[in-house]
């Protein structure tokens, strides 16, 4: 039996990760919030969870390859993350939009 099934059988709830979304992204999705608790074990599962709440968010965060878009940065534990980056229960995940110009 895997760890998740063992926790569910024991009645333990998995601690969700806390996703912090940038204002530039939140304004595009009515009802979206800046702080979103989600159950996810990877960044990709987190993106899927956000897209389930607000359809179209995946396309704003990821490109078609699929990878995180160049102008979007996702940080977990102070390090830049990829879609395959694992998320520990209770992790803080920061989604940040790059700002450029001159």
Short mmCIF file of C-alpha atoms in Angstrom, two decimals:
data_model
loop_
_atom_site.label_atom_id
_atom_site.label_comp_id
_atom_site.label_asym_id
_atom_site.label_seq_id
_atom_site.Cartn_x
_atom_site.Cartn_y
_atom_site.Cartn_z
CA UNK A 1 0.00 0.00 0.00
CA UNK A 2 1.46 3.43 -0.90
CA UNK A 3 1.89 6.26 1.64
CA UNK A 4 -1.15 8.21 0.39
CA UNK A 5 -3.42 5.19 0.65
CA UNK A 6 -2.04 4.49 4.12
CA UNK A 7 -2.79 8.07 5.24
CA UNK A 8 -6.31 7.92 3.78
CA UNK A 9 -6.96 4.61 5.52
CA UNK A 10 -5.71 6.07 8.80
CA UNK A 11 -7.96 9.10 8.30
CA UNK A 12 -5.09 11.57 7.96
CA UNK A 13 -5.68 14.55 5.71
CA UNK A 14 -2.79 15.57 3.51
CA UNK A 15 -1.72 19.16 4.13
CA UNK A 16 -2.43 21.22 1.04
CA UNK A 17 0.19 23.42 -0.57
CA UNK A 18 -0.44 27.17 -0.52
CA UNK A 19 -0.23 28.76 -3.96
CA UNK A 20 0.41 32.49 -4.13
CA UNK A 21 -0.77 33.97 -7.42
CA UNK A 22 0.28 37.36 -8.83
CA UNK A 23 -2.31 40.13 -9.19
CA UNK A 24 -1.68 40.29 -12.96
CA UNK A 25 -2.93 36.71 -13.27
CA UNK A 26 -5.77 36.89 -10.74
CA UNK A 27 -7.50 39.80 -12.50
CA UNK A 28 -7.91 37.65 -15.63
CA UNK A 29 -10.08 35.09 -13.79
CA UNK A 30 -13.21 36.34 -12.04
CA UNK A 31 -13.43 34.88 -8.57
CA UNK A 32 -9.75 33.89 -8.46
CA UNK A 33 -7.92 34.55 -5.23
CA UNK A 34 -4.31 35.49 -4.49
CA UNK A 35 -3.86 32.66 -1.95
CA UNK A 36 -5.09 29.24 -2.99
CA UNK A 37 -4.74 26.05 -0.91
CA UNK A 38 -4.53 22.99 -3.19
CA UNK A 39 -3.79 19.30 -2.80
CA UNK A 40 -0.90 18.67 -5.18
CA UNK A 41 2.27 16.61 -5.07
CA UNK A 42 3.96 18.27 -8.09
CA UNK A 43 3.89 21.67 -9.75
CA UNK A 44 2.05 20.08 -12.68
CA UNK A 45 -0.70 18.79 -10.36
CA UNK A 46 -0.88 22.29 -8.86
CA UNK A 47 -1.36 23.82 -12.33
CA UNK A 48 -4.06 21.22 -13.07
CA UNK A 49 -5.79 22.13 -9.80
CA UNK A 50 -5.72 25.84 -10.64
CA UNK A 51 -7.09 25.10 -14.11
CA UNK A 52 -9.91 23.03 -12.58
CA UNK A 53 -10.87 26.03 -10.44
CA UNK A 54 -10.41 28.62 -13.19
CA UNK A 55 -10.45 27.10 -16.69
CA UNK A 56 -7.83 28.65 -18.92
CA UNK A 57 -5.30 29.27 -16.15
CA UNK A 58 -3.12 26.39 -17.40
CA UNK A 59 -2.68 28.19 -20.74
CA UNK A 60 -1.59 31.35 -18.90
CA UNK A 61 1.03 29.47 -16.85
CA UNK A 62 2.20 26.78 -19.32
CA UNK A 63 3.08 26.70 -22.99
CA UNK A 64 2.20 23.92 -25.43
CA UNK A 65 5.43 21.91 -24.96
CA UNK A 66 4.28 21.65 -21.97
CA UNK A 67 6.53 23.73 -19.74
CA UNK A 68 6.15 26.79 -17.57
CA UNK A 69 6.04 29.84 -19.83
CA UNK A 70 9.21 31.92 -20.11
CA UNK A 71 7.60 35.01 -18.58
CA UNK A 72 6.22 33.04 -15.60
CA UNK A 73 8.37 31.91 -12.69
CA UNK A 74 7.30 29.33 -10.13
CA UNK A 75 9.29 29.13 -6.91
CA UNK A 76 9.15 26.37 -4.31
CA UNK A 77 11.34 26.67 -1.23
CA UNK A 78 13.08 29.69 -2.75
CA UNK A 79 14.14 27.75 -5.85
CA UNK A 80 12.84 28.02 -9.38
CA UNK A 81 10.60 25.07 -10.16
CA UNK A 82 9.59 23.07 -13.21
CA UNK A 83 6.36 21.15 -13.82
CA UNK A 84 8.03 18.00 -12.49
CA UNK A 85 9.16 19.64 -9.24
CA UNK A 86 7.74 17.76 -6.24
CA UNK A 87 5.72 19.63 -3.63
CA UNK A 88 5.94 18.71 0.03
CA UNK A 89 2.73 18.93 2.07
CA UNK A 90 2.30 22.47 3.34
CA UNK A 91 4.76 23.97 0.82
CA UNK A 92 4.50 27.62 -0.19
CA UNK A 93 4.46 28.00 -3.97
CA UNK A 94 4.97 31.41 -5.53
CA UNK A 95 3.83 32.09 -9.10
CA UNK A 96 5.46 35.28 -10.30
CA UNK A 97 5.07 37.08 -13.61
CA UNK A 98 8.21 38.58 -15.12
CA UNK A 99 8.13 42.29 -15.76
CA UNK A 100 10.15 43.70 -18.60
CA UNK A 101 10.42 46.93 -20.42
CA UNK A 102 12.64 49.91 -20.59
#
